[in-house]
Amino acid sequence: MRYAIISDVHSNLEALEEVMKDIGKQNINQILCAGDIVGYCANPQQCLEVIRSLNIITIAGNHDQAACEKLDPLFFREEGKKAIYWAQKQLRKSDLDFLSGLELTYKNNDLIMAHGSLDEPDRFFYLFDITNAITTFELMDRIICFVGHTHIPQIFVREGKRSFLSDSLNITLQAGCKYLVNVGSVGQPRDNLPLASYCIYDKDNKTVEIRRVPYDINATQMKILEANLPEMLARRLAIGQ
Ligand SMILES: [Fe+2]
């Protein structure tokens, strides 16, 4: 069984399409999405259409919940808030209903998925470092959990009572360990590498790989500017921030 896990598409259609092309070449059995389909960039409706048409198992991110008014974007930064209010005007009722129906976590026999963390998933905590990751490790009843939200691809490992950040983003799972994998962001990577990020989990071969995919950043930036969304949302894509 080979899974592709995407997250934080954030209405970036060019990045999503390139990632889907790459996934198409990887013998994937099931695609999962860890939330934040909308927000920031200028194609919320088109990205939702892609996600909905491909039978992708999807959970809600904070931007998805803000778009369908399940969450107050009060604590979003100004440009994030503007993009959400703009997206609300673009989306059809069926899109908003779809977002509103998304659960906060997903679990099957092989894996768990949440947008931010497993503890109080409706509060969307950020797992930036190993200290924040420990509570989620303690709640994991599967060997692997996938998250997004920080837009930074990272793999945390728990071995007995010891937890650490993996040096590599391309690993083989070891018996007795648990793994918390941040798959990074398709549409707005923030690790100074302006390439779309996603993850492949091969359950049978016990491998996890973060893949990076180039896309037409210029086209995405032009759409953001044409939509009169904050210029900073276009600029940051070029530097992966
Ligand atoms: Fe996000």
PDB file of C-alpha atoms and ligand atoms in Angstrom:
ATOM      1  CA  MET A   1       0.000   0.000   0.000  1.00  0.00           C
ATOM      2  CA  ARG A   2       1.451   3.313  -1.072  1.00  0.00           C
ATOM      3  CA  TYR A   3       0.005   6.566   0.278  1.00  0.00           C
ATOM      4  CA  ALA A   4       0.656  10.117  -0.914  1.00  0.00           C
ATOM      5  CA  ILE A   5      -0.035  12.722   1.770  1.00  0.00           C
ATOM      6  CA  ILE A   6      -0.460  16.367   0.771  1.00  0.00           C
ATOM      7  CA  SER A   7      -1.255  19.366   2.988  1.00  0.00           C
ATOM      8  CA  ASP A   8      -1.620  23.152   2.967  1.00  0.00           C
ATOM      9  CA  VAL A   9      -2.499  23.553  -0.703  1.00  0.00           C
ATOM     10  CA  HIS A  10      -3.806  27.049   0.107  1.00  0.00           C
ATOM     11  CA  SER A  11      -5.525  27.692  -3.222  1.00  0.00           C
ATOM     12  CA  ASN A  12      -2.289  27.349  -5.206  1.00  0.00           C
ATOM     13  CA  LEU A  13      -3.546  25.547  -8.325  1.00  0.00           C
ATOM     14  CA  GLU A  14      -0.220  25.540 -10.205  1.00  0.00           C
ATOM     15  CA  ALA A  15       1.539  23.809  -7.289  1.00  0.00           C
ATOM     16  CA  LEU A  16      -1.336  21.356  -6.762  1.00  0.00           C
ATOM     17  CA  GLU A  17      -1.401  20.355 -10.441  1.00  0.00           C
ATOM     18  CA  GLU A  18       2.360  19.698 -10.526  1.00  0.00           C
ATOM     19  CA  VAL A  19       2.152  17.649  -7.316  1.00  0.00           C
ATOM     20  CA  MET A  20      -0.720  15.612  -8.783  1.00  0.00           C
ATOM     21  CA  LYS A  21       1.366  14.948 -11.907  1.00  0.00           C
ATOM     22  CA  ASP A  22       4.252  13.743  -9.731  1.00  0.00           C
ATOM     23  CA  ILE A  23       1.897  11.570  -7.641  1.00  0.00           C
ATOM     24  CA  GLY A  24       0.597  10.089 -10.910  1.00  0.00           C
ATOM     25  CA  LYS A  25       4.059   8.621 -11.579  1.00  0.00           C
ATOM     26  CA  GLN A  26       4.541   7.086  -8.111  1.00  0.00           C
ATOM     27  CA  ASN A  27       2.173   4.061  -8.083  1.00  0.00           C
ATOM     28  CA  ILE A  28       0.048   5.547  -5.319  1.00  0.00           C
ATOM     29  CA  ASN A  29      -3.005   3.640  -4.024  1.00  0.00           C
ATOM     30  CA  GLN A  30      -4.529   6.397  -1.907  1.00  0.00           C
ATOM     31  CA  ILE A  31      -4.046  10.155  -1.611  1.00  0.00           C
ATOM     32  CA  LEU A  32      -4.698  11.906   1.717  1.00  0.00           C
ATOM     33  CA  CYS A  33      -4.910  15.631   2.455  1.00  0.00           C
ATOM     34  CA  ALA A  34      -4.122  17.025   5.921  1.00  0.00           C
ATOM     35  CA  GLY A  35      -6.122  20.239   5.465  1.00  0.00           C
ATOM     36  CA  ASP A  36      -5.888  23.903   4.488  1.00  0.00           C
ATOM     37  CA  ILE A  37      -7.072  23.510   0.916  1.00  0.00           C
ATOM     38  CA  VAL A  38      -8.066  27.197   0.814  1.00  0.00           C
ATOM     39  CA  GLY A  39      -6.581  30.532   1.965  1.00  0.00           C
ATOM     40  CA  TYR A  40      -3.654  32.719   0.785  1.00  0.00           C
ATOM     41  CA  CYS A  41      -3.597  32.143  -3.029  1.00  0.00           C
ATOM     42  CA  ALA A  42      -6.174  32.881  -5.717  1.00  0.00           C
ATOM     43  CA  ASN A  43      -7.724  29.548  -6.787  1.00  0.00           C
ATOM     44  CA  PRO A  44      -9.720  28.214  -3.809  1.00  0.00           C
ATOM     45  CA  GLN A  45     -12.603  26.896  -5.885  1.00  0.00           C
ATOM     46  CA  GLN A  46     -10.391  25.203  -8.494  1.00  0.00           C
ATOM     47  CA  CYS A  47      -8.247  23.523  -5.829  1.00  0.00           C
ATOM     48  CA  LEU A  48     -11.359  22.234  -4.063  1.00  0.00           C
ATOM     49  CA  GLU A  49     -12.549  20.843  -7.374  1.00  0.00           C
ATOM     50  CA  VAL A  50      -9.285  18.908  -7.842  1.00  0.00           C
ATOM     51  CA  ILE A  51      -9.398  17.529  -4.283  1.00  0.00           C
ATOM     52  CA  ARG A  52     -13.067  16.578  -4.526  1.00  0.00           C
ATOM     53  CA  SER A  53     -12.794  14.949  -7.954  1.00  0.00           C
ATOM     54  CA  LEU A  54      -9.907  12.618  -7.047  1.00  0.00           C
ATOM     55  CA  ASN A  55     -11.438  10.797  -4.091  1.00  0.00           C
ATOM     56  CA  ILE A  56      -8.816  12.218  -1.734  1.00  0.00           C
ATOM     57  CA  ILE A  57      -9.353  11.547   1.971  1.00  0.00           C
ATOM     58  CA  THR A  58      -9.351  15.030   3.472  1.00  0.00           C
ATOM     59  CA  ILE A  59      -9.518  16.599   6.925  1.00  0.00           C
ATOM     60  CA  ALA A  60     -10.041  20.259   7.894  1.00  0.00           C
ATOM     61  CA  GLY A  61      -7.351  22.853   8.487  1.00  0.00           C
ATOM     62  CA  ASN A  62      -7.835  26.159  10.296  1.00  0.00           C
ATOM     63  CA  HIS A  63      -8.217  28.079   7.004  1.00  0.00           C
ATOM     64  CA  ASP A  64     -10.861  25.614   5.761  1.00  0.00           C
ATOM     65  CA  GLN A  65     -12.784  26.094   8.999  1.00  0.00           C
ATOM     66  CA  ALA A  66     -12.452  29.876   8.790  1.00  0.00           C
ATOM     67  CA  ALA A  67     -13.737  29.901   5.191  1.00  0.00           C
ATOM     68  CA  CYS A  68     -16.936  28.084   6.199  1.00  0.00           C
ATOM     69  CA  GLU A  69     -17.252  30.135   9.403  1.00  0.00           C
ATOM     70  CA  LYS A  70     -16.636  27.277  11.813  1.00  0.00           C
ATOM     71  CA  LEU A  71     -13.662  29.213  13.183  1.00  0.00           C
ATOM     72  CA  ASP A  72     -13.237  32.953  13.701  1.00  0.00           C
ATOM     73  CA  PRO A  73     -10.108  34.135  11.818  1.00  0.00           C
ATOM     74  CA  LEU A  74      -9.619  36.768  14.554  1.00  0.00           C
ATOM     75  CA  PHE A  75      -6.137  35.461  15.340  1.00  0.00           C
ATOM     76  CA  PHE A  76      -5.036  35.145  11.698  1.00  0.00           C
ATOM     77  CA  ARG A  77      -2.491  37.652  10.440  1.00  0.00           C
ATOM     78  CA  GLU A  78      -3.998  40.508   8.418  1.00  0.00           C
ATOM     79  CA  GLU A  79      -3.093  39.075   4.989  1.00  0.00           C
ATOM     80  CA  GLY A  80      -4.417  35.624   5.957  1.00  0.00           C
ATOM     81  CA  LYS A  81      -7.686  37.171   7.087  1.00  0.00           C
ATOM     82  CA  LYS A  82      -8.048  39.143   3.833  1.00  0.00           C
ATOM     83  CA  ALA A  83      -7.488  36.003   1.759  1.00  0.00           C
ATOM     84  CA  ILE A  84     -10.152  34.123   3.733  1.00  0.00           C
ATOM     85  CA  TYR A  85     -12.774  36.862   3.277  1.00  0.00           C
ATOM     86  CA  TRP A  86     -11.890  36.968  -0.440  1.00  0.00           C
ATOM     87  CA  ALA A  87     -12.180  33.148  -0.730  1.00  0.00           C
ATOM     88  CA  GLN A  88     -15.592  33.179   0.944  1.00  0.00           C
ATOM     89  CA  LYS A  89     -16.860  35.287  -1.968  1.00  0.00           C
ATOM     90  CA  GLN A  90     -15.423  32.888  -4.564  1.00  0.00           C
ATOM     91  CA  LEU A  91     -16.747  29.648  -3.099  1.00  0.00           C
ATOM     92  CA  ARG A  92     -20.108  28.120  -3.938  1.00  0.00           C
ATOM     93  CA  LYS A  93     -22.468  26.816  -1.279  1.00  0.00           C
ATOM     94  CA  SER A  94     -21.505  23.222  -2.142  1.00  0.00           C
ATOM     95  CA  ASP A  95     -17.808  24.089  -1.570  1.00  0.00           C
ATOM     96  CA  LEU A  96     -18.591  25.655   1.807  1.00  0.00           C
ATOM     97  CA  ASP A  97     -20.761  22.672   2.750  1.00  0.00           C
ATOM     98  CA  PHE A  98     -17.916  20.338   1.785  1.00  0.00           C
ATOM     99  CA  LEU A  99     -15.444  22.275   3.973  1.00  0.00           C
ATOM    100  CA  SER A 100     -17.931  22.395   6.801  1.00  0.00           C
ATOM    101  CA  GLY A 101     -18.352  18.607   6.685  1.00  0.00           C
ATOM    102  CA  LEU A 102     -14.637  17.816   7.053  1.00  0.00           C
ATOM    103  CA  GLU A 103     -13.513  16.032  10.216  1.00  0.00           C
ATOM    104  CA  LEU A 104     -10.493  17.166  12.251  1.00  0.00           C
ATOM    105  CA  THR A 105      -8.657  13.844  12.278  1.00  0.00           C
ATOM    106  CA  TYR A 106      -8.527  10.643  10.227  1.00  0.00           C
ATOM    107  CA  LYS A 107      -7.397   7.165  11.225  1.00  0.00           C
ATOM    108  CA  ASN A 108      -7.174   3.776   9.500  1.00  0.00           C
ATOM    109  CA  ASN A 109      -5.189   0.590  10.320  1.00  0.00           C
ATOM    110  CA  ASP A 110      -1.970   2.064   8.923  1.00  0.00           C
ATOM    111  CA  LEU A 111      -1.875   5.698  10.032  1.00  0.00           C
ATOM    112  CA  ILE A 112      -3.386   8.740  11.756  1.00  0.00           C
ATOM    113  CA  MET A 113      -3.680  12.244  10.333  1.00  0.00           C
ATOM    114  CA  ALA A 114      -4.390  15.670  11.877  1.00  0.00           C
ATOM    115  CA  HIS A 115      -3.815  19.209  10.608  1.00  0.00           C
ATOM    116  CA  GLY A 116      -1.856  20.608  13.561  1.00  0.00           C
ATOM    117  CA  SER A 117      -1.589  18.057  16.365  1.00  0.00           C
ATOM    118  CA  LEU A 118      -3.566  15.199  17.915  1.00  0.00           C
ATOM    119  CA  ASP A 119      -4.159  16.955  21.231  1.00  0.00           C
ATOM    120  CA  GLU A 120      -7.205  19.196  20.948  1.00  0.00           C
ATOM    121  CA  PRO A 121      -7.109  19.132  17.117  1.00  0.00           C
ATOM    122  CA  ASP A 122      -9.698  21.942  17.002  1.00  0.00           C
ATOM    123  CA  ARG A 123      -7.131  24.319  18.532  1.00  0.00           C
ATOM    124  CA  PHE A 124      -4.611  23.767  15.715  1.00  0.00           C
ATOM    125  CA  PHE A 125      -1.392  23.733  17.751  1.00  0.00           C
ATOM    126  CA  TYR A 126       1.851  24.100  15.791  1.00  0.00           C
ATOM    127  CA  LEU A 127       4.416  21.294  16.107  1.00  0.00           C
ATOM    128  CA  PHE A 128       7.613  23.194  15.420  1.00  0.00           C
ATOM    129  CA  ASP A 129       9.913  21.265  17.729  1.00  0.00           C
ATOM    130  CA  ILE A 130      10.243  18.063  19.676  1.00  0.00           C
ATOM    131  CA  THR A 131       8.794  19.535  22.894  1.00  0.00           C
ATOM    132  CA  ASN A 132       5.474  20.231  21.157  1.00  0.00           C
ATOM    133  CA  ALA A 133       5.549  16.822  19.451  1.00  0.00           C
ATOM    134  CA  ILE A 134       5.635  14.744  22.661  1.00  0.00           C
ATOM    135  CA  THR A 135       1.917  15.097  23.519  1.00  0.00           C
ATOM    136  CA  THR A 136       0.954  13.909  20.039  1.00  0.00           C
ATOM    137  CA  PHE A 137       3.336  10.916  20.329  1.00  0.00           C
ATOM    138  CA  GLU A 138       1.619   9.964  23.579  1.00  0.00           C
ATOM    139  CA  LEU A 139      -1.795  10.029  21.899  1.00  0.00           C
ATOM    140  CA  MET A 140      -0.724   7.948  18.892  1.00  0.00           C
ATOM    141  CA  ASP A 141      -2.119   4.406  18.725  1.00  0.00           C
ATOM    142  CA  ARG A 142      -0.572   3.845  15.275  1.00  0.00           C
ATOM    143  CA  ILE A 143       3.142   3.849  14.435  1.00  0.00           C
ATOM    144  CA  ILE A 144       2.834   6.867  12.185  1.00  0.00           C
ATOM    145  CA  CYS A 145       0.940  10.165  12.207  1.00  0.00           C
ATOM    146  CA  PHE A 146       0.918  12.783   9.452  1.00  0.00           C
ATOM    147  CA  VAL A 147       0.400  16.513  10.026  1.00  0.00           C
ATOM    148  CA  GLY A 148       0.828  19.817   8.167  1.00  0.00           C
ATOM    149  CA  HIS A 149       0.083  23.370   9.437  1.00  0.00           C
ATOM    150  CA  THR A 150       3.651  24.666   9.975  1.00  0.00           C
ATOM    151  CA  HIS A 151       4.433  24.424   6.227  1.00  0.00           C
ATOM    152  CA  ILE A 152       7.837  22.980   7.190  1.00  0.00           C
ATOM    153  CA  PRO A 153       8.547  19.327   6.308  1.00  0.00           C
ATOM    154  CA  GLN A 154       9.978  17.521   9.350  1.00  0.00           C
ATOM    155  CA  ILE A 155      10.089  13.977  10.727  1.00  0.00           C
ATOM    156  CA  PHE A 156       9.992  13.480  14.517  1.00  0.00           C
ATOM    157  CA  VAL A 157      10.966  10.062  15.861  1.00  0.00           C
ATOM    158  CA  ARG A 158      10.062   8.455  19.200  1.00  0.00           C
ATOM    159  CA  GLU A 159      12.277   5.580  20.304  1.00  0.00           C
ATOM    160  CA  GLY A 160      11.308   4.299  23.752  1.00  0.00           C
ATOM    161  CA  LYS A 161      11.261   7.405  25.947  1.00  0.00           C
ATOM    162  CA  ARG A 162      13.621   9.347  23.660  1.00  0.00           C
ATOM    163  CA  SER A 163      12.236  11.713  20.995  1.00  0.00           C
ATOM    164  CA  PHE A 164      14.300  13.440  18.327  1.00  0.00           C
ATOM    165  CA  LEU A 165      14.122  15.186  14.958  1.00  0.00           C
ATOM    166  CA  SER A 166      15.300  13.055  12.028  1.00  0.00           C
ATOM    167  CA  ASP A 167      18.250  14.450  10.035  1.00  0.00           C
ATOM    168  CA  SER A 168      16.842  12.967   6.851  1.00  0.00           C
ATOM    169  CA  LEU A 169      13.478  13.467   5.130  1.00  0.00           C
ATOM    170  CA  ASN A 170      13.813  10.119   3.353  1.00  0.00           C
ATOM    171  CA  ILE A 171      13.779   7.316   5.924  1.00  0.00           C
ATOM    172  CA  THR A 172      13.130   3.619   6.559  1.00  0.00           C
ATOM    173  CA  LEU A 173      10.917   2.945   9.575  1.00  0.00           C
ATOM    174  CA  GLN A 174      12.538   0.959  12.395  1.00  0.00           C
ATOM    175  CA  ALA A 175      10.693  -1.584  14.569  1.00  0.00           C
ATOM    176  CA  GLY A 176       9.700  -0.215  17.977  1.00  0.00           C
ATOM    177  CA  CYS A 177       9.727   3.434  16.878  1.00  0.00           C
ATOM    178  CA  LYS A 178       6.883   5.877  16.247  1.00  0.00           C
ATOM    179  CA  TYR A 179       6.967   8.599  13.614  1.00  0.00           C
ATOM    180  CA  LEU A 180       5.324  11.999  13.435  1.00  0.00           C
ATOM    181  CA  VAL A 181       5.690  13.333   9.921  1.00  0.00           C
ATOM    182  CA  ASN A 182       5.028  16.902   8.869  1.00  0.00           C
ATOM    183  CA  VAL A 183       4.523  16.660   5.116  1.00  0.00           C
ATOM    184  CA  GLY A 184       5.227  20.352   4.449  1.00  0.00           C
ATOM    185  CA  SER A 185       3.068  22.533   2.217  1.00  0.00           C
ATOM    186  CA  VAL A 186       2.034  22.149  -1.413  1.00  0.00           C
ATOM    187  CA  GLY A 187       1.034  25.767  -1.915  1.00  0.00           C
ATOM    188  CA  GLN A 188       3.137  27.913   0.420  1.00  0.00           C
ATOM    189  CA  PRO A 189       6.323  26.163   1.636  1.00  0.00           C
ATOM    190  CA  ARG A 190       8.115  28.026   4.455  1.00  0.00           C
ATOM    191  CA  ASP A 191      11.447  26.222   4.756  1.00  0.00           C
ATOM    192  CA  ASN A 192      13.266  28.636   2.421  1.00  0.00           C
ATOM    193  CA  LEU A 193      12.870  26.191  -0.455  1.00  0.00           C
ATOM    194  CA  PRO A 194      10.262  27.478  -2.942  1.00  0.00           C
ATOM    195  CA  LEU A 195       9.180  24.022  -4.140  1.00  0.00           C
ATOM    196  CA  ALA A 196       5.875  22.274  -3.432  1.00  0.00           C
ATOM    197  CA  SER A 197       6.257  19.646  -0.700  1.00  0.00           C
ATOM    198  CA  TYR A 198       4.408  16.355  -0.131  1.00  0.00           C
ATOM    199  CA  CYS A 199       5.060  12.903   1.311  1.00  0.00           C
ATOM    200  CA  ILE A 200       4.959   9.294   0.150  1.00  0.00           C
ATOM    201  CA  TYR A 201       4.428   6.549   2.739  1.00  0.00           C
ATOM    202  CA  ASP A 202       5.057   3.003   1.538  1.00  0.00           C
ATOM    203  CA  LYS A 203       3.499   0.852   4.239  1.00  0.00           C
ATOM    204  CA  ASP A 204       4.864  -2.496   3.004  1.00  0.00           C
ATOM    205  CA  ASN A 205       8.424  -1.313   2.335  1.00  0.00           C
ATOM    206  CA  LYS A 206       8.302   0.818   5.531  1.00  0.00           C
ATOM    207  CA  THR A 207       9.616   3.966   3.863  1.00  0.00           C
ATOM    208  CA  VAL A 208       8.713   7.638   4.197  1.00  0.00           C
ATOM    209  CA  GLU A 209       9.915  10.152   1.644  1.00  0.00           C
ATOM    210  CA  ILE A 210       9.343  13.898   1.388  1.00  0.00           C
ATOM    211  CA  ARG A 211       9.292  14.963  -2.260  1.00  0.00           C
ATOM    212  CA  ARG A 212       9.769  18.494  -3.623  1.00  0.00           C
ATOM    213  CA  VAL A 213       8.202  19.573  -6.892  1.00  0.00           C
ATOM    214  CA  PRO A 214       8.853  22.734  -8.959  1.00  0.00           C
ATOM    215  CA  TYR A 215       5.884  24.690 -10.324  1.00  0.00           C
ATOM    216  CA  ASP A 216       5.176  27.962 -12.135  1.00  0.00           C
ATOM    217  CA  ILE A 217       5.513  30.380  -9.182  1.00  0.00           C
ATOM    218  CA  ASN A 218       5.207  33.369 -11.492  1.00  0.00           C
ATOM    219  CA  ALA A 219       1.751  32.303 -12.689  1.00  0.00           C
ATOM    220  CA  THR A 220       0.524  31.884  -9.085  1.00  0.00           C
ATOM    221  CA  GLN A 221       1.951  35.288  -8.125  1.00  0.00           C
ATOM    222  CA  MET A 222       0.238  37.014 -11.065  1.00  0.00           C
ATOM    223  CA  LYS A 223      -3.137  35.568 -10.056  1.00  0.00           C
ATOM    224  CA  ILE A 224      -2.669  36.766  -6.447  1.00  0.00           C
ATOM    225  CA  LEU A 225      -1.902  40.293  -7.650  1.00  0.00           C
ATOM    226  CA  GLU A 226      -4.743  40.315 -10.202  1.00  0.00           C
ATOM    227  CA  ALA A 227      -7.158  39.283  -7.439  1.00  0.00           C
ATOM    228  CA  ASN A 228      -5.933  42.240  -5.343  1.00  0.00           C
ATOM    229  CA  LEU A 229      -4.849  39.945  -2.568  1.00  0.00           C
ATOM    230  CA  PRO A 230      -1.975  41.265  -0.375  1.00  0.00           C
ATOM    231  CA  GLU A 231       1.256  41.549  -2.376  1.00  0.00           C
ATOM    232  CA  MET A 232       3.205  39.874   0.421  1.00  0.00           C
ATOM    233  CA  LEU A 233       1.335  36.613  -0.316  1.00  0.00           C
ATOM    234  CA  ALA A 234       2.809  36.640  -3.821  1.00  0.00           C
ATOM    235  CA  ARG A 235       6.318  37.698  -2.756  1.00  0.00           C
ATOM    236  CA  ARG A 236       6.785  35.016  -0.129  1.00  0.00           C
ATOM    237  CA  LEU A 237       6.230  32.176  -2.637  1.00  0.00           C
ATOM    238  CA  ALA A 238       9.444  33.041  -4.484  1.00  0.00           C
ATOM    239  CA  ILE A 239      11.568  32.651  -1.366  1.00  0.00           C
ATOM    240  CA  GLY A 240       9.729  29.766   0.268  1.00  0.00           C
ATOM    241  CA  GLN A 241       8.671  31.812   3.279  1.00  0.00           C
TER     242      GLN A 241
HETATM  243 FE    FE B   1      -1.675  26.255   6.425  1.00  0.00          FE
END
